[in-house]
């Protein structure tokens, strides 16, 4: 079966609603958790629990969608989000909050299976474009969600959770009522392995770029506030710039460039841009070392943010399209589930790595580490002698 444009738009809208709910709740977790538990390490575990569970279970959901179809698994994922956000809204203990994160990660199959649904009906040369649209939805969600959550939280910690649950429930109803299935049911194709669904370079690229990018959420505010003397408003503006550039590149530019350059080259170029952007960040401190030169420091920092976010915007959809292209039509869910496993693990590793680098090496050290990780990822992608599963030439 093919995925008609109407179904594609509906699915993208449903995923956007679900992601906005996720982005409403996530920034509030540390503050809500601090009511019950003050240790930073434990609060960090609360935030990471979602990704840890997704690391274990995402490939299983992907394989199941290969067998029984995408639609049923998407519906389970949206219902899981509803349950998780209701638990968050009603939580009266740290254990209840942790359970909400476990439910969210364990049943959070929507993004992976949405990728597979889109891949089922999209020509290979257009997959970077549709994967970029999903990535753009993620960026839009994290532009809108924190603002909605911050406003709602003024009326108490429960309201943001109820709003998020309502958004995911709406996504469930849209998919249940209107989304067609994108494929026929198939027999099981056996257990997944990275070797069986394509060479490892795309997964190394995904891990490196995701770990480096998520490290930014720890390292960047610390550096801006403590090394550059920015207030939180300025930091927020920089994150808004980061989100805007990522949305534009993922939603438009990646899809335009992929047919010309090829997904692999585009992913490698994205990783290299990320490395260059991370390397630029500490230069902002030198450029703005005096009050008179403060404007230069802001300009250098803004340039760094544009470069590294553009790199991530190119790498993300290109890697997803590359994995999809190599997987074969009967293994889309499995391959993209493995990709989510890798990126989930990267989200668990990246922030603590940045924190450790800042503690032991200084505030600029995380950016050097992130640049190195991105460079290694680019090297892995560049060195691979690619021969895709569909037998077509790959660039």
XYZ file of C-alpha atoms in Angstrom, residues 63-64 66-67 186-193 330-331 334:
15
model
C 9.244 -5.363 14.533
C 5.658 -5.753 15.711
C 6.261 -4.972 10.471
C 4.142 -7.998 11.390
C 3.485 -10.038 7.316
C 4.958 -13.036 9.056
C 7.773 -12.447 11.518
C 11.178 -11.986 9.918
C 13.121 -13.010 12.986
C 15.135 -11.079 15.536
C 16.751 -7.808 14.677
C 20.438 -7.060 14.551
C 9.666 -5.728 4.836
C 11.956 -4.448 7.619
C 12.654 -3.124 12.665
